[in-house]
C-alpha positions as MATLAB code, in Angstrom:
seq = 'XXXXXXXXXXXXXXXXXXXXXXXXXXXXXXXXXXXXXXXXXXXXXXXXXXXXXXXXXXXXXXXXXXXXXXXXXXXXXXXXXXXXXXXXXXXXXXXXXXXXXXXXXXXXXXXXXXXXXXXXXXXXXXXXXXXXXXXXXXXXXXXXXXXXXXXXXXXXXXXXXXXXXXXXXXXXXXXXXXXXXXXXXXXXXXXXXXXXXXXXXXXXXXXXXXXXXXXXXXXXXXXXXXXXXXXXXXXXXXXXXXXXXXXXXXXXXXXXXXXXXXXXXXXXXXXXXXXXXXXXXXXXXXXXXX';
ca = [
      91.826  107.805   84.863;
      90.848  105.255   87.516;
      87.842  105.342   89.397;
      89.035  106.004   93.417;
      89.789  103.827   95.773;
      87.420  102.988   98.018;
      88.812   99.968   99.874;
      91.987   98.081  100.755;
      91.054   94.522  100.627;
      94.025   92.763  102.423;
      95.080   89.470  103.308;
      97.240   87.446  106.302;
      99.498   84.970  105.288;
     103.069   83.888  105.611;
     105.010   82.835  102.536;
     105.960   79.475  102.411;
     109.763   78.861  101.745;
     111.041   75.649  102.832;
     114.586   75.312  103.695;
     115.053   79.595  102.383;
     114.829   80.649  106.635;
     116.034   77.200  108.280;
     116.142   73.318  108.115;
     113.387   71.954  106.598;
     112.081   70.211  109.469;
     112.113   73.314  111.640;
     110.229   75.488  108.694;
     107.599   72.091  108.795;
     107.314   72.421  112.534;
     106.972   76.736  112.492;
     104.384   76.530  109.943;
     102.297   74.579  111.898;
     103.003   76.699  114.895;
     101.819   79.583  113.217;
      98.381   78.113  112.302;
      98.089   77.619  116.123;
      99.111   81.173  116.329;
      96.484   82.180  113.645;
      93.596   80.104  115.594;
      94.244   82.211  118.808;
      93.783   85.495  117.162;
      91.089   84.501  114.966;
      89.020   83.715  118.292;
      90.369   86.642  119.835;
      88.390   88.888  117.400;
      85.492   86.898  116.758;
      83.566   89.543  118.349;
      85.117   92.193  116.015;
      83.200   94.359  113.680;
      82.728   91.745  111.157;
      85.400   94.074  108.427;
      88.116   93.645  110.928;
      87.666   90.236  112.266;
      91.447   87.939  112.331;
      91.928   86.110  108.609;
      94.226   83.817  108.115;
      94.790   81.790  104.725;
      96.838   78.859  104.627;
      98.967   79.225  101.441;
     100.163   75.833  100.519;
      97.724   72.440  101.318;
     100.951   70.619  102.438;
     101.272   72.249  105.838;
      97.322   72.018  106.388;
      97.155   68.073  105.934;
     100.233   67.870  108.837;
      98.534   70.563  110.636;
      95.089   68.256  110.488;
      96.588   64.574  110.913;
      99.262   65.592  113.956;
      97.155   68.341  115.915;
      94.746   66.997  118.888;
      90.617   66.652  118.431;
      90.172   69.878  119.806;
      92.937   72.136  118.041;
      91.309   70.316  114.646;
      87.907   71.217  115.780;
      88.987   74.874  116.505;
      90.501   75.135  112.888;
      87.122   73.785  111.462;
      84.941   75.850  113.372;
      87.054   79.117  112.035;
      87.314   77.923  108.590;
      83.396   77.652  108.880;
      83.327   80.822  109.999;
      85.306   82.162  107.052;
      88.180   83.064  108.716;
      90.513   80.333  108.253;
      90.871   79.750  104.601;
      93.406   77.192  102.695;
      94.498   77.702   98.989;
      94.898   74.495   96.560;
      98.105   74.675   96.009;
     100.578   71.521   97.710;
     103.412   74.133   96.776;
     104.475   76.904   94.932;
     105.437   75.292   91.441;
     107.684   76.526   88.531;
     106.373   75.473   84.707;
     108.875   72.774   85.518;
     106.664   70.912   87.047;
     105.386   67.804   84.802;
     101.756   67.075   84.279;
     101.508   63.982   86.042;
     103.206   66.244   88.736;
     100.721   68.503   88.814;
      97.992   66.358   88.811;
      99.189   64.622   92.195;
      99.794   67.594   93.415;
      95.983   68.182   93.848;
      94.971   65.407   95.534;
      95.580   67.443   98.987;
      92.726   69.389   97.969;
      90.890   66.252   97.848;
      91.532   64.724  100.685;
      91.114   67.719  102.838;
      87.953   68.209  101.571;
      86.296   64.114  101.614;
      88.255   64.030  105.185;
      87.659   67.265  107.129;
      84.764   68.985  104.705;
      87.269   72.167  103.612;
      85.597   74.661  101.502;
      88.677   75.075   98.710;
      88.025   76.973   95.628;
      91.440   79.477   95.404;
      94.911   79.133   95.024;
      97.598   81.383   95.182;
     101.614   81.476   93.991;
     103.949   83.648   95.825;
     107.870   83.990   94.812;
     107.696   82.116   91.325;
     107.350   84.009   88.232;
     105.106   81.808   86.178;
     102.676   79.354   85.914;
     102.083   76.413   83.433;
      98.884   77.252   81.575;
      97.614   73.525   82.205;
      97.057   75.347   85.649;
      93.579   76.677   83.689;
      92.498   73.334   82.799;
      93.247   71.257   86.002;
      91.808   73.725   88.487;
      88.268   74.258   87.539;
      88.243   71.005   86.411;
      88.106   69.863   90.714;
      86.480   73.226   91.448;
      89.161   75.589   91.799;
      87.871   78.549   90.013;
      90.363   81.322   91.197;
      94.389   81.428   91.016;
      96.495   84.448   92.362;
     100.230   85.629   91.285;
     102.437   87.580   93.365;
     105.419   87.103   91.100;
     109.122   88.233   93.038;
     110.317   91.456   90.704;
     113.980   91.160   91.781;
     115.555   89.459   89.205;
     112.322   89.351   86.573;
     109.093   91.083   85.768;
     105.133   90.962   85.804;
     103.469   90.831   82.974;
     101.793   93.936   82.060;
      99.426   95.496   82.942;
      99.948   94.330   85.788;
      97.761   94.207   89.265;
      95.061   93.458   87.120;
      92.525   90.431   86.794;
      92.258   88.296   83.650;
      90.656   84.889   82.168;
      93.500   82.511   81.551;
      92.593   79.672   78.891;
      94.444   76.489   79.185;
      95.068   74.336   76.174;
      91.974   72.159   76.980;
      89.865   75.370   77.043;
      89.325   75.539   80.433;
      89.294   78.860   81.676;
      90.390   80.293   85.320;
      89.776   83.835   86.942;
      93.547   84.500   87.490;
      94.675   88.173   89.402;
      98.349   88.945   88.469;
      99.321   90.439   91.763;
     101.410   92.354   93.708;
     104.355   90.907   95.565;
     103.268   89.764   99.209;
     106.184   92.342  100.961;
     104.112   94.996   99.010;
     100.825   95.194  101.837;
     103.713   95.782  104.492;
     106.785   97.373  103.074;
     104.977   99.510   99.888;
     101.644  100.224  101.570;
     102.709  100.860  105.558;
      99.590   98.546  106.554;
      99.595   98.297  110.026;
     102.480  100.467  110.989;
     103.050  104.005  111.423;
     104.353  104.269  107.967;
     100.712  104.071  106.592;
     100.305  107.780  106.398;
     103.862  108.411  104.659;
     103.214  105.605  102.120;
      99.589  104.536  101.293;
      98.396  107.409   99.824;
     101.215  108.138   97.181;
     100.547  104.582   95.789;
      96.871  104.731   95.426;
      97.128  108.050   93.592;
      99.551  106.155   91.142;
      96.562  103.416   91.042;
      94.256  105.699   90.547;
      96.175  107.801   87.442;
      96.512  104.794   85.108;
      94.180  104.414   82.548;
      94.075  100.447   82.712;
      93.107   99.876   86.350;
      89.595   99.981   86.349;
      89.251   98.610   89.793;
      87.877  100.905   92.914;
      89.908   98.714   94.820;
      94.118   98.030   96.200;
      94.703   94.284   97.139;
      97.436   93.784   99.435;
      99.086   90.656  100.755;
     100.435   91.231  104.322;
     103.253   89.166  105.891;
     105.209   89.411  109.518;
     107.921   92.610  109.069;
     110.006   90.630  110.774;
     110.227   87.376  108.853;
     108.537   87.701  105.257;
     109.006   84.136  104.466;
     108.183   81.338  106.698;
     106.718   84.296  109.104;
     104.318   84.412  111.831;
     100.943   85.812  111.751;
     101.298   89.716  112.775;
      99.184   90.215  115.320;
      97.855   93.891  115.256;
      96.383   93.979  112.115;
      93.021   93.220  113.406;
      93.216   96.236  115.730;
      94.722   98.186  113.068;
      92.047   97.589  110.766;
      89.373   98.131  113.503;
      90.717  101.405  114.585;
      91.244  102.705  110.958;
      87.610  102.245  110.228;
      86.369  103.243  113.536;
      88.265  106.357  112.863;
      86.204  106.793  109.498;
      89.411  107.008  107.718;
      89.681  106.286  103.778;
      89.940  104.262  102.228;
      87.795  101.349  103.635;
      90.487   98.105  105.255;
      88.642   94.996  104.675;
      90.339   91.679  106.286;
      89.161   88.792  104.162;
      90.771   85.799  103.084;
      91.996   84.667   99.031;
      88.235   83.174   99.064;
      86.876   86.221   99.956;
      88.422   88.291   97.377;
      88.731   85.953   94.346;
      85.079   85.963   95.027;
      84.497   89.623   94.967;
      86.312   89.329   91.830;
      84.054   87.050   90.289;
      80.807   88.514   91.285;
      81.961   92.258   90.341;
      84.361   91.599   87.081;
      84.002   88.275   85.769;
      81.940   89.118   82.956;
      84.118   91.985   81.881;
      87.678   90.326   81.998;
      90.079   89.941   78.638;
      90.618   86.358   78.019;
      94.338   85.258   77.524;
      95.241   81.925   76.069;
      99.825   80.820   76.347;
     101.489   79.500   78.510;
     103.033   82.047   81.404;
     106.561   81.344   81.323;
     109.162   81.740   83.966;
     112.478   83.801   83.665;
     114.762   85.308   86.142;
];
């Protein structure tokens, strides 16, 4: 048995998908749009209890460098003084990649991270992969190796599978020997459409899934992590904007168990500090099949 769960560690984003909702340029423009949208609520809730405060992470680095060179001085200073503040985070990766994706590829695929961080001072040390079901294990080496110490999967089940067991936290070694905390995750429609999280659904639907968490032997976490996207547009989404006050007023209500807004930082970080020196290390490559 699992120990119980004691929090719900959850996570704003929108899923990046260009050209899967509408023209490319219009997804470019939206995204931006909903960083603007994310700023706003983040400020609105500054003053929240500090559990239930607006997080928003940025998924891909590509829509933060056009966000950063085409915004005014003071939208860019806004985004700063949140991401200071912890509540604006931004992953490392330019886009979600396939193994496809050659080395040399890869490697200029990180110099967003780079740039945002000499240009604007960006604090990056996560990424995250939503809607592709694998990852090159050269991932592992290139990562840490500019400070990237965390990697999260939230492979799309429709046509393949996760590897098992599965919502579980591992060491992946790449071929160099590098090694990076990697969480195989649930799919991002899971926090909304599988958990209820801020809807009325919550009662009907939380509960039956933590019990099934919490009856497996090989989940030895006292915690669910749940991606949460707009209801009304998974992909290429806006931020939803109640989940501050639905976090808030769950807590308030001393409900269990414990919502915790944080972003991929925050939680890769937990990870770290709580499991790192217990996790299974796996070496191979994580191949992609539909």
């Amino acid at each position: 048995m699992s120990p119980q769960i004691e929090t719900v560690y959850l996570i704003s984003h929108t899923h990046t998908d260009i050209g899967y909702t509408d023209y490319q340029d219009a997804v470019f423009r939206q995204h931006l749009e909903f960083i603007d949208q994310a700023i706003e609520l983040g400020e609105a809730t500054a003053d929240y209890p500090e559990d239930a405060r607006y997080k928003w992470t940025c998924e891909v680095t590509s829509f933060v460098e056009r966000y950063l060179q085409q915004r005014p001085a003071r939208q860019i200073d806004r985004f700063l003084e949140l991401h200071r503040r912890g509540q604006m985070a931004v992953a490392a990766m330019e886009y979600h990649w396939t193994p496809m994706l050659s080395t040399s590829g890869m490697l200029r695929s990180l110099l967003p991270v780079m740039r945002l961080r000499r240009d604007y001072g960006l604090n990056i040390t996560s990424a995250m992969q939503c809607d592709v079901n694998g990852a090159s294990w050269l991932w592992a080496d290139l990562l840490p190796a500019i400070d990237v110490n965390s990697f999260t999967m939230s492979i799309n089940m429709h046509r393949g599978r996760r590897p098992e067991p599965d919502l579980n936290a591992f060491w992946g070694e790449g071929p160099g020997g590098g090694k990076l905390l990697t969480f195989n995750g649930p799919h991002y429609l899971y926090g909304i459409f599988r958990y209820g999280l801020g809807g009325a659904q919550v009662e009907e639907l939380l509960a039956p899934q933590l019990e099934k968490l919490e009856a497996r032997d090989d989940y030895p976490y006292d915690f669910l992590y749940a991606q949460v996207t707009h209801p009304a547009r998974v992909d290429n989404g806006p931020p939803l904007p109640n989940m501050a006050d639905f976090v808030r007023d769950w807590n308030a209500a001393g409900r269990e168990p414990r919502m915790v807004f944080v972003t991929l930082d925050e939680f890769t970080g937990m990870l770290h500090h709580r499991y790192g020196n217990q996790l299974t290390t796996w070496r191979g490559d994580w191949a992609d099949w539909w």
